[in-house]
PDB file of C-alpha atoms in Angstrom:
ATOM      1  CA  MET A   1     263.986 -24.665 -25.476  1.00 53.00           C
ATOM      2  CA  LYS A   2     264.793 -28.358 -24.912  1.00 50.00           C
ATOM      3  CA  ASP A   3     265.511 -28.760 -28.643  1.00 47.00           C
ATOM      4  CA  THR A   4     267.994 -25.875 -28.550  1.00 45.00           C
ATOM      5  CA  ILE A   5     269.791 -27.337 -25.525  1.00 46.00           C
ATOM      6  CA  ARG A   6     269.832 -30.767 -27.159  1.00 43.00           C
ATOM      7  CA  LEU A   7     271.246 -29.301 -30.402  1.00 35.00           C
ATOM      8  CA  VAL A   8     273.978 -27.373 -28.574  1.00 36.00           C
ATOM      9  CA  ALA A   9     274.874 -30.431 -26.474  1.00 40.00           C
ATOM     10  CA  SER A  10     275.026 -32.650 -29.567  1.00 39.00           C
ATOM     11  CA  ALA A  11     277.260 -30.152 -31.360  1.00 36.00           C
ATOM     12  CA  ALA A  12     279.570 -29.982 -28.331  1.00 39.00           C
ATOM     13  CA  VAL A  13     279.854 -33.785 -28.147  1.00 36.00           C
ATOM     14  CA  LEU A  14     280.538 -34.013 -31.885  1.00 34.00           C
ATOM     15  CA  ALA A  15     283.216 -31.303 -31.646  1.00 37.00           C
ATOM     16  CA  ALA A  16     284.849 -33.136 -28.726  1.00 40.00           C
ATOM     17  CA  LEU A  17     284.865 -36.424 -30.644  1.00 35.00           C
ATOM     18  CA  LEU A  18     286.399 -34.795 -33.709  1.00 36.00           C
ATOM     19  CA  ALA A  19     289.064 -33.144 -31.557  1.00 40.00           C
ATOM     20  CA  CYS A  20     289.993 -36.553 -30.121  1.00 39.00           C
ATOM     21  CA  ASP A  21     290.603 -38.049 -33.579  1.00 36.00           C
ATOM     22  CA  ILE A  22     288.017 -40.778 -33.016  1.00 34.00           C
ATOM     23  CA  PHE A  23     286.785 -40.400 -36.578  1.00 32.00           C
ATOM     24  CA  PRO A  24     289.242 -41.182 -39.372  1.00 35.00           C
ATOM     25  CA  SER A  25     290.367 -38.234 -41.415  1.00 33.00           C
ATOM     26  CA  PHE A  26     290.364 -38.329 -45.181  1.00 32.00           C
ATOM     27  CA  GLY A  27     292.095 -35.174 -46.267  1.00 41.00           C
ATOM     28  CA  PRO A  28     294.535 -34.090 -48.936  1.00 49.00           C
ATOM     29  CA  GLU A  29     297.411 -35.724 -47.039  1.00 52.00           C
ATOM     30  CA  ASP A  30     295.816 -39.144 -47.586  1.00 65.00           C
ATOM     31  CA  ASP A  31     295.620 -38.556 -51.332  1.00 83.00           C
ATOM     32  CA  GLY A  32     299.181 -37.204 -51.338  1.00 85.00           C
ATOM     33  CA  MET A  33     300.479 -40.250 -49.472  1.00 91.00           C
ATOM     34  CA  LYS A  34     298.595 -42.593 -51.800  1.00 93.00           C
ATOM     35  CA  LYS A  35     300.131 -40.944 -54.871  1.00 94.00           C
ATOM     36  CA  LEU A  36     303.554 -41.002 -53.236  1.00 94.00           C
ATOM     37  CA  ASP A  37     303.227 -44.720 -52.461  1.00 95.00           C
ATOM     38  CA  GLN A  38     302.166 -45.454 -56.048  1.00 96.00           C
ATOM     39  CA  ALA A  39     305.045 -43.427 -57.491  1.00 96.00           C
ATOM     40  CA  ARG A  40     307.548 -45.033 -55.111  1.00 96.00           C
ATOM     41  CA  ALA A  41     306.308 -48.509 -56.093  1.00 96.00           C
ATOM     42  CA  LEU A  42     306.770 -47.607 -59.770  1.00 96.00           C
ATOM     43  CA  TRP A  43     310.285 -46.310 -59.037  1.00 97.00           C
ATOM     44  CA  MET A  44     311.155 -49.486 -57.115  1.00 96.00           C
ATOM     45  CA  ALA A  45     309.914 -51.632 -60.004  1.00 95.00           C
ATOM     46  CA  ALA A  46     311.134 -49.633 -63.004  1.00 94.00           C
ATOM     47  CA  GLY A  47     313.871 -47.296 -61.771  1.00 93.00           C
ATOM     48  CA  PRO A  48     317.511 -48.192 -62.480  1.00 95.00           C
ATOM     49  CA  ASP A  49     319.813 -49.276 -59.639  1.00 94.00           C
ATOM     50  CA  ARG A  50     322.577 -47.081 -61.084  1.00 97.00           C
ATOM     51  CA  TYR A  51     321.576 -43.724 -62.501  1.00 98.00           C
ATOM     52  CA  ARG A  52     322.541 -40.119 -63.171  1.00 98.00           C
ATOM     53  CA  TYR A  53     320.322 -37.080 -62.892  1.00 97.00           C
ATOM     54  CA  ALA A  54     320.551 -33.356 -62.177  1.00 98.00           C
ATOM     55  CA  ILE A  55     318.624 -31.562 -59.476  1.00 97.00           C
ATOM     56  CA  ARG A  56     318.159 -27.959 -58.438  1.00 96.00           C
ATOM     57  CA  ARG A  57     316.879 -26.752 -55.073  1.00 94.00           C
ATOM     58  CA  ASN A  58     314.336 -23.958 -54.892  1.00 91.00           C
ATOM     59  CA  CYS A  59     314.810 -22.335 -51.509  1.00 86.00           C
ATOM     60  CA  PHE A  60     316.021 -19.223 -49.733  1.00 85.00           C
ATOM     61  CA  CYS A  61     319.495 -20.735 -49.352  1.00 86.00           C
ATOM     62  CA  PRO A  62     323.107 -19.693 -49.890  1.00 87.00           C
ATOM     63  CA  GLU A  63     324.215 -20.114 -53.506  1.00 84.00           C
ATOM     64  CA  GLY A  64     326.110 -23.387 -53.008  1.00 91.00           C
ATOM     65  CA  TYR A  65     322.932 -25.039 -51.733  1.00 94.00           C
ATOM     66  CA  VAL A  66     320.920 -24.324 -54.891  1.00 94.00           C
ATOM     67  CA  GLY A  67     322.747 -26.030 -57.761  1.00 92.00           C
ATOM     68  CA  PRO A  68     321.892 -27.467 -60.184  1.00 96.00           C
ATOM     69  CA  VAL A  69     323.964 -30.508 -59.333  1.00 98.00           C
ATOM     70  CA  VAL A  70     324.456 -33.599 -61.469  1.00 98.00           C
ATOM     71  CA  MET A  71     324.508 -36.749 -59.368  1.00 97.00           C
ATOM     72  CA  GLU A  72     325.491 -40.338 -59.913  1.00 98.00           C
ATOM     73  CA  VAL A  73     323.796 -42.873 -57.684  1.00 98.00           C
ATOM     74  CA  SER A  74     324.449 -46.579 -57.201  1.00 97.00           C
ATOM     75  CA  GLY A  75     322.372 -48.796 -54.937  1.00 94.00           C
ATOM     76  CA  GLY A  76     320.600 -45.768 -53.467  1.00 93.00           C
ATOM     77  CA  VAL A  77     323.877 -44.052 -52.465  1.00 96.00           C
ATOM     78  CA  ALA A  78     325.207 -40.921 -54.189  1.00 97.00           C
ATOM     79  CA  THR A  79     328.679 -41.668 -55.541  1.00 97.00           C
ATOM     80  CA  GLU A  80     329.218 -38.259 -57.164  1.00 97.00           C
ATOM     81  CA  ARG A  81     327.721 -34.773 -56.870  1.00 98.00           C
ATOM     82  CA  LEU A  82     329.071 -32.083 -59.225  1.00 98.00           C
ATOM     83  CA  TYR A  83     327.874 -28.528 -59.831  1.00 97.00           C
ATOM     84  CA  VAL A  84     326.610 -28.368 -63.410  1.00 97.00           C
ATOM     85  CA  ALA A  85     328.011 -24.874 -64.089  1.00 95.00           C
ATOM     86  CA  SER A  86     331.585 -25.484 -62.909  1.00 96.00           C
ATOM     87  CA  GLY A  87     332.022 -29.247 -62.694  1.00 97.00           C
ATOM     88  CA  ASP A  88     333.338 -28.772 -59.151  1.00 98.00           C
ATOM     89  CA  PRO A  89     332.386 -31.360 -56.539  1.00 98.00           C
ATOM     90  CA  VAL A  90     329.759 -30.387 -53.967  1.00 98.00           C
ATOM     91  CA  PRO A  91     331.467 -29.967 -50.564  1.00 97.00           C
ATOM     92  CA  GLN A  92     330.836 -32.978 -48.329  1.00 96.00           C
ATOM     93  CA  GLU A  93     329.343 -30.824 -45.558  1.00 95.00           C
ATOM     94  CA  ILE A  94     326.441 -29.761 -47.811  1.00 96.00           C
ATOM     95  CA  ALA A  95     326.139 -32.883 -49.981  1.00 96.00           C
ATOM     96  CA  SER A  96     322.934 -33.981 -48.235  1.00 94.00           C
ATOM     97  CA  ALA A  97     321.223 -30.827 -49.572  1.00 95.00           C
ATOM     98  CA  PHE A  98     321.033 -32.671 -52.904  1.00 97.00           C
ATOM     99  CA  PRO A  99     319.125 -35.916 -52.294  1.00 97.00           C
ATOM    100  CA  THR A 100     318.956 -39.088 -54.319  1.00 97.00           C
ATOM    101  CA  VAL A 101     315.567 -40.109 -55.720  1.00 97.00           C
ATOM    102  CA  ASP A 102     315.011 -42.234 -52.600  1.00 97.00           C
ATOM    103  CA  GLY A 103     315.899 -39.165 -50.530  1.00 97.00           C
ATOM    104  CA  LEU A 104     313.276 -37.120 -52.381  1.00 96.00           C
ATOM    105  CA  PHE A 105     310.657 -39.735 -51.542  1.00 97.00           C
ATOM    106  CA  THR A 106     311.704 -39.559 -47.876  1.00 96.00           C
ATOM    107  CA  ILE A 107     311.474 -35.746 -47.821  1.00 96.00           C
ATOM    108  CA  LEU A 108     307.996 -35.929 -49.357  1.00 96.00           C
ATOM    109  CA  GLU A 109     306.824 -38.647 -46.987  1.00 95.00           C
ATOM    110  CA  GLU A 110     307.987 -36.651 -43.957  1.00 95.00           C
ATOM    111  CA  ALA A 111     306.357 -33.439 -45.208  1.00 94.00           C
ATOM    112  CA  ILE A 112     303.029 -35.196 -45.792  1.00 94.00           C
ATOM    113  CA  SER A 113     303.172 -37.165 -42.525  1.00 92.00           C
ATOM    114  CA  GLU A 114     304.072 -34.096 -40.489  1.00 91.00           C
ATOM    115  CA  GLY A 115     301.174 -32.117 -41.965  1.00 91.00           C
ATOM    116  CA  ALA A 116     302.986 -29.560 -44.112  1.00 91.00           C
ATOM    117  CA  PHE A 117     300.596 -26.816 -45.194  1.00 91.00           C
ATOM    118  CA  ARG A 118     301.069 -27.521 -48.911  1.00 92.00           C
ATOM    119  CA  VAL A 119     302.898 -30.277 -50.783  1.00 93.00           C
ATOM    120  CA  ALA A 120     302.836 -30.189 -54.584  1.00 93.00           C
ATOM    121  CA  VAL A 121     304.574 -32.891 -56.599  1.00 95.00           C
ATOM    122  CA  THR A 122     304.813 -33.965 -60.204  1.00 96.00           C
ATOM    123  CA  TYR A 123     305.969 -37.525 -60.814  1.00 96.00           C
ATOM    124  CA  ASP A 124     307.647 -38.955 -63.882  1.00 96.00           C
ATOM    125  CA  PRO A 125     304.986 -41.061 -65.644  1.00 95.00           C
ATOM    126  CA  LEU A 126     307.430 -43.788 -66.741  1.00 95.00           C
ATOM    127  CA  LEU A 127     309.727 -44.240 -63.734  1.00 96.00           C
ATOM    128  CA  GLY A 128     307.732 -42.630 -60.914  1.00 96.00           C
ATOM    129  CA  TYR A 129     310.468 -40.389 -59.499  1.00 96.00           C
ATOM    130  CA  PRO A 130     309.521 -36.874 -58.302  1.00 97.00           C
ATOM    131  CA  ARG A 131     310.296 -34.413 -61.139  1.00 96.00           C
ATOM    132  CA  GLY A 132     309.131 -31.319 -59.302  1.00 95.00           C
ATOM    133  CA  VAL A 133     308.586 -30.812 -55.578  1.00 95.00           C
ATOM    134  CA  SER A 134     307.252 -27.782 -53.722  1.00 93.00           C
ATOM    135  CA  ILE A 135     306.722 -27.877 -49.959  1.00 93.00           C
ATOM    136  CA  ASP A 136     305.299 -25.075 -47.827  1.00 90.00           C
ATOM    137  CA  TYR A 137     305.706 -26.315 -44.277  1.00 87.00           C
ATOM    138  CA  ASP A 138     303.843 -23.516 -42.501  1.00 83.00           C
ATOM    139  CA  GLU A 139     301.108 -21.302 -43.934  1.00 78.00           C
ATOM    140  CA  HIS A 140     302.137 -18.397 -41.695  1.00 74.00           C
ATOM    141  CA  ALA A 141     305.930 -18.631 -41.888  1.00 73.00           C
ATOM    142  CA  VAL A 142     307.968 -16.770 -44.476  1.00 70.00           C
ATOM    143  CA  ASP A 143     310.927 -18.230 -46.381  1.00 64.00           C
ATOM    144  CA  GLU A 144     310.657 -21.786 -45.015  1.00 62.00           C
ATOM    145  CA  GLU A 145     309.488 -23.193 -48.336  1.00 83.00           C
ATOM    146  CA  LEU A 146     311.549 -25.870 -50.052  1.00 89.00           C
ATOM    147  CA  GLY A 147     311.452 -27.179 -53.570  1.00 93.00           C
ATOM    148  CA  PHE A 148     313.364 -29.439 -55.914  1.00 96.00           C
ATOM    149  CA  GLU A 149     313.370 -29.553 -59.686  1.00 96.00           C
ATOM    150  CA  VAL A 150     314.898 -32.323 -61.756  1.00 96.00           C
ATOM    151  CA  THR A 151     316.775 -30.450 -64.491  1.00 95.00           C
ATOM    152  CA  GLN A 152     318.154 -33.550 -66.228  1.00 95.00           C
ATOM    153  CA  ASP A 153     316.031 -36.695 -66.387  1.00 95.00           C
ATOM    154  CA  VAL A 154     317.090 -39.904 -64.688  1.00 96.00           C
ATOM    155  CA  GLU A 155     319.393 -41.854 -66.989  1.00 95.00           C
ATOM    156  CA  GLY A 156     320.363 -45.442 -66.219  1.00 95.00           C
ATOM    157  CA  LEU A 157     324.101 -46.190 -66.142  1.00 91.00           C
TER     158      LEU A 157
END
């Protein structure tokens, strides 16, 4: 009987300690953040300061928010965003829907840090930028997923 009480008490103490985050956690988010940091370091070292690329959003969004959009970026700032199909400029009020490469890294970092249910990324092996991104923020929510796909590789200008 004493052994059973001792076992139950030990399990309760262990559960309380785990709930208090006393033990470090080594989950998928740690691996995701490590890969993100490595890819970002490669981008910082090898990526061009001025570049062009095209990106498409995968989301349950109005048509103008999907793209694909070809972007020109200089010094981390988008200088041009044009819809690939029409050549029309992206309206300023929705321009932020199409991030720069640095913006993609920020979106990924926030999703991982905030504990998104699933974050899947493929990185370019030469320059490190995210080529494909899929984020499911909440396992139980519907239509909150967000994704990005690079449809034209980064090209230095």
